[in-house]
């Protein structure tokens, strides 16, 4: 039997809780130890988990392990995706790349920079929007700072169209979408318009870093 409370990384087995054969009782402190180790493997030995980020990480962990009680306390709907916001360099992308590893039995999502999708549109056109309206799970990284798409002389707000497609998938098949952004709610509305912003409220749980969080890349 697979034990989802044990994860092997780099020849070391990490325990992130207790498994009774049916359910896992997770231990946040043990999860932090695992995330620190996995982060160093993914991003290099300089990676570290900062104490100031524990609040955000705790919310995200409860979401990914599907702790319904703690999600309810934090106003998180486990059926929606995550929109992780915060200032440049606070670690949003790293966390979204990292946290999917604490639930190895769950279906993984791909982290895709929003600008790459726009570049794809510029090259092959509207097929790229269809491609991301498929049955896969995605996390769109750096949402809202990508350029406007342009294909054969026609402009297109590519990510706005992709989000509308993802919203339709959410309604039809409860297919989750995640994203990270540096922008505020008003800036997102300015970028995508009121209709898309309204859909985003239904697609995403908003989880935010403090606006004064330091740039960890400096």
Tab-separated table of C-alpha atoms in Angstrom:
chain	number	residue	atom	x	y	z
A	1	UNK	CA	0.000	0.000	0.000
A	2	UNK	CA	1.269	3.465	-0.900
A	3	UNK	CA	1.739	5.639	2.181
A	4	UNK	CA	0.924	9.253	1.186
A	5	UNK	CA	2.402	10.564	4.451
A	6	UNK	CA	5.911	9.493	3.361
A	7	UNK	CA	7.778	11.134	0.481
A	8	UNK	CA	11.180	10.013	-0.817
A	9	UNK	CA	13.512	12.716	-2.093
A	10	UNK	CA	17.188	12.370	-2.931
A	11	UNK	CA	17.539	9.104	-1.049
A	12	UNK	CA	15.886	10.503	2.097
A	13	UNK	CA	12.365	9.650	3.284
A	14	UNK	CA	10.369	12.544	4.715
A	15	UNK	CA	7.306	12.127	6.901
A	16	UNK	CA	4.651	14.846	6.533
A	17	UNK	CA	2.092	13.285	8.894
A	18	UNK	CA	0.521	10.046	10.054
A	19	UNK	CA	-1.386	7.591	7.824
A	20	UNK	CA	-3.886	5.175	9.411
A	21	UNK	CA	-4.561	3.253	6.228
A	22	UNK	CA	-7.436	5.487	5.182
A	23	UNK	CA	-6.610	9.115	5.919
A	24	UNK	CA	-3.516	11.239	6.533
A	25	UNK	CA	-3.261	13.509	9.556
A	26	UNK	CA	-0.807	16.131	8.331
A	27	UNK	CA	1.790	17.878	10.486
A	28	UNK	CA	2.520	21.423	9.284
A	29	UNK	CA	5.967	21.564	10.899
A	30	UNK	CA	6.948	18.340	9.136
A	31	UNK	CA	5.583	19.695	5.854
A	32	UNK	CA	7.804	22.763	6.278
A	33	UNK	CA	10.872	20.535	6.740
A	34	UNK	CA	9.990	18.646	3.567
A	35	UNK	CA	9.277	21.835	1.583
A	36	UNK	CA	12.633	23.300	2.601
A	37	UNK	CA	14.450	20.150	1.450
A	38	UNK	CA	12.464	19.849	-1.790
A	39	UNK	CA	12.948	23.542	-2.490
A	40	UNK	CA	16.709	23.170	-2.260
A	41	UNK	CA	16.559	20.261	-4.710
A	42	UNK	CA	14.401	22.234	-7.152
A	43	UNK	CA	15.847	25.733	-6.860
A	44	UNK	CA	19.315	25.371	-5.342
A	45	UNK	CA	20.917	25.394	-1.915
A	46	UNK	CA	20.133	29.103	-1.372
A	47	UNK	CA	16.405	28.331	-1.175
A	48	UNK	CA	14.803	28.701	2.255
A	49	UNK	CA	11.367	28.864	3.838
A	50	UNK	CA	10.942	32.231	5.574
A	51	UNK	CA	9.127	32.503	8.897
A	52	UNK	CA	7.203	35.541	7.625
A	53	UNK	CA	5.692	33.384	4.864
A	54	UNK	CA	4.299	30.666	7.153
A	55	UNK	CA	0.817	32.257	7.173
A	56	UNK	CA	0.524	32.081	3.387
A	57	UNK	CA	2.122	28.633	3.187
A	58	UNK	CA	-0.235	27.316	5.883
A	59	UNK	CA	-3.278	28.472	3.894
A	60	UNK	CA	-1.925	26.927	0.695
A	61	UNK	CA	-1.045	23.652	2.416
A	62	UNK	CA	-4.556	23.363	3.852
A	63	UNK	CA	-5.913	23.903	0.350
A	64	UNK	CA	-3.700	21.299	-1.308
A	65	UNK	CA	-4.231	18.641	1.374
A	66	UNK	CA	-7.978	19.409	1.234
A	67	UNK	CA	-8.424	20.137	4.937
A	68	UNK	CA	-12.029	21.292	4.669
A	69	UNK	CA	-12.265	22.572	8.241
A	70	UNK	CA	-9.172	24.785	7.978
A	71	UNK	CA	-10.132	25.923	4.475
A	72	UNK	CA	-13.515	27.035	5.808
A	73	UNK	CA	-11.823	28.967	8.625
A	74	UNK	CA	-9.669	30.776	6.062
A	75	UNK	CA	-12.497	31.434	3.613
A	76	UNK	CA	-11.092	29.070	0.994
A	77	UNK	CA	-13.273	26.999	-1.325
A	78	UNK	CA	-11.447	23.705	-2.114
A	79	UNK	CA	-13.389	23.425	-5.384
A	80	UNK	CA	-11.864	26.611	-6.816
A	81	UNK	CA	-8.309	27.264	-7.950
A	82	UNK	CA	-5.733	29.515	-6.283
A	83	UNK	CA	-4.824	33.063	-7.315
A	84	UNK	CA	-1.614	33.805	-5.415
A	85	UNK	CA	-0.822	37.514	-5.301
A	86	UNK	CA	2.062	39.511	-3.931
A	87	UNK	CA	4.898	41.884	-4.804
A	88	UNK	CA	7.678	41.041	-7.243
A	89	UNK	CA	10.168	38.506	-5.887
A	90	UNK	CA	8.133	37.370	-2.861
A	91	UNK	CA	8.271	33.715	-3.954
A	92	UNK	CA	4.875	33.106	-5.560
A	93	UNK	CA	6.138	31.050	-8.486
A	94	UNK	CA	8.469	28.958	-6.348
A	95	UNK	CA	5.666	28.123	-3.928
A	96	UNK	CA	3.274	27.075	-6.682
A	97	UNK	CA	5.986	24.892	-8.227
A	98	UNK	CA	6.804	23.453	-4.820
A	99	UNK	CA	3.482	22.838	-3.095
A	100	UNK	CA	2.130	20.434	-5.718
A	101	UNK	CA	4.742	17.947	-4.448
A	102	UNK	CA	3.153	17.494	-0.992
A	103	UNK	CA	0.236	15.631	-2.589
A	104	UNK	CA	1.956	13.276	-5.061
A	105	UNK	CA	-1.202	11.192	-5.572
A	106	UNK	CA	-3.205	14.198	-6.778
A	107	UNK	CA	-3.269	15.117	-10.430
A	108	UNK	CA	-0.418	17.602	-11.051
A	109	UNK	CA	-0.695	20.978	-12.765
A	110	UNK	CA	1.763	22.602	-15.149
A	111	UNK	CA	3.181	26.044	-14.306
A	112	UNK	CA	3.170	28.089	-17.534
A	113	UNK	CA	4.349	31.728	-17.818
A	114	UNK	CA	1.487	33.811	-19.228
A	115	UNK	CA	3.885	35.590	-21.595
A	116	UNK	CA	4.822	32.237	-23.181
A	117	UNK	CA	1.173	31.654	-24.071
A	118	UNK	CA	1.035	35.067	-25.735
A	119	UNK	CA	4.242	34.336	-27.671
A	120	UNK	CA	2.615	31.099	-28.817
A	121	UNK	CA	-0.447	33.041	-29.972
A	122	UNK	CA	1.728	35.445	-31.939
A	123	UNK	CA	3.249	32.444	-33.716
A	124	UNK	CA	0.303	30.103	-34.342
A	125	UNK	CA	-2.797	32.193	-33.627
A	126	UNK	CA	-6.069	31.240	-31.987
A	127	UNK	CA	-5.214	27.550	-31.762
A	128	UNK	CA	-3.135	28.406	-28.683
A	129	UNK	CA	-6.304	29.530	-26.878
A	130	UNK	CA	-7.962	26.232	-27.785
A	131	UNK	CA	-4.879	24.359	-26.535
A	132	UNK	CA	-5.230	25.861	-23.053
A	133	UNK	CA	-8.959	25.277	-23.030
A	134	UNK	CA	-8.306	21.539	-22.765
A	135	UNK	CA	-8.678	19.096	-19.880
A	136	UNK	CA	-5.285	19.752	-18.305
A	137	UNK	CA	-4.566	21.526	-15.013
A	138	UNK	CA	-2.544	24.732	-15.273
A	139	UNK	CA	-1.049	27.463	-13.129
A	140	UNK	CA	-0.619	30.636	-15.203
A	141	UNK	CA	2.433	32.454	-13.885
A	142	UNK	CA	2.804	36.260	-13.836
A	143	UNK	CA	-0.751	36.857	-14.981
A	144	UNK	CA	-1.513	40.391	-16.122
A	145	UNK	CA	1.947	41.612	-17.124
A	146	UNK	CA	2.072	39.749	-20.428
A	147	UNK	CA	1.879	41.795	-23.665
A	148	UNK	CA	-1.194	41.969	-25.864
A	149	UNK	CA	-1.108	39.240	-28.507
A	150	UNK	CA	-0.882	40.056	-32.185
A	151	UNK	CA	-1.409	37.603	-35.025
A	152	UNK	CA	-1.644	38.620	-38.680
A	153	UNK	CA	-2.201	42.233	-37.697
A	154	UNK	CA	-5.028	41.549	-35.247
A	155	UNK	CA	-4.662	42.266	-31.532
A	156	UNK	CA	-5.986	39.862	-28.914
A	157	UNK	CA	-6.069	39.904	-25.129
A	158	UNK	CA	-4.878	36.304	-25.125
A	159	UNK	CA	-4.956	35.509	-21.421
A	160	UNK	CA	-8.372	37.111	-21.072
A	161	UNK	CA	-9.676	34.694	-23.710
A	162	UNK	CA	-7.866	31.765	-22.067
A	163	UNK	CA	-9.432	32.615	-18.693
A	164	UNK	CA	-12.898	32.681	-20.259
A	165	UNK	CA	-12.223	29.222	-21.723
A	166	UNK	CA	-10.988	27.972	-18.360
A	167	UNK	CA	-14.134	29.358	-16.708
A	168	UNK	CA	-16.296	27.334	-19.080
A	169	UNK	CA	-14.282	24.212	-18.186
A	170	UNK	CA	-14.701	24.996	-14.502
A	171	UNK	CA	-18.481	25.104	-14.908
A	172	UNK	CA	-18.695	21.988	-17.076
A	173	UNK	CA	-16.099	19.733	-15.458
A	174	UNK	CA	-14.998	21.485	-12.231
A	175	UNK	CA	-11.544	21.783	-13.811
A	176	UNK	CA	-9.310	23.941	-11.627
A	177	UNK	CA	-7.032	26.716	-12.784
A	178	UNK	CA	-4.338	28.405	-10.680
A	179	UNK	CA	-2.427	31.621	-11.284
A	180	UNK	CA	0.113	33.994	-9.776
A	181	UNK	CA	0.115	37.762	-10.227
A	182	UNK	CA	1.797	40.938	-9.015
A	183	UNK	CA	-1.297	42.988	-9.826
A	184	UNK	CA	-4.135	44.225	-7.641
A	185	UNK	CA	-7.770	43.384	-8.319
A	186	UNK	CA	-8.281	46.795	-9.951
A	187	UNK	CA	-5.202	46.373	-12.144
A	188	UNK	CA	-6.429	42.945	-13.261
A	189	UNK	CA	-9.795	44.456	-14.142
A	190	UNK	CA	-8.066	47.227	-16.103
A	191	UNK	CA	-6.071	44.575	-17.982
A	192	UNK	CA	-8.862	42.087	-18.721
A	193	UNK	CA	-12.112	43.983	-18.283
A	194	UNK	CA	-15.021	43.586	-15.892
A	195	UNK	CA	-16.396	40.414	-17.491
A	196	UNK	CA	-13.161	38.447	-17.086
A	197	UNK	CA	-12.578	39.865	-13.603
A	198	UNK	CA	-16.059	38.654	-12.611
A	199	UNK	CA	-15.222	35.163	-13.898
A	200	UNK	CA	-11.927	35.235	-11.994
A	201	UNK	CA	-13.788	35.768	-8.717
A	202	UNK	CA	-15.618	32.511	-9.381
A	203	UNK	CA	-12.541	30.660	-10.628
A	204	UNK	CA	-10.103	31.525	-7.875
A	205	UNK	CA	-9.520	31.703	-4.153
A	206	UNK	CA	-7.449	34.810	-3.474
A	207	UNK	CA	-4.390	34.132	-1.306
A	208	UNK	CA	-2.158	37.165	-0.804
A	209	UNK	CA	1.307	37.871	0.492
A	210	UNK	CA	1.650	41.028	2.553
A	211	UNK	CA	2.331	43.971	0.241
A	212	UNK	CA	5.501	44.738	2.241
A	213	UNK	CA	6.997	41.251	1.725
A	214	UNK	CA	10.681	41.546	0.804
A	215	UNK	CA	12.079	40.714	-2.618
A	216	UNK	CA	13.867	37.420	-1.960
A	217	UNK	CA	15.829	37.632	-5.190
A	218	UNK	CA	17.924	40.546	-3.948
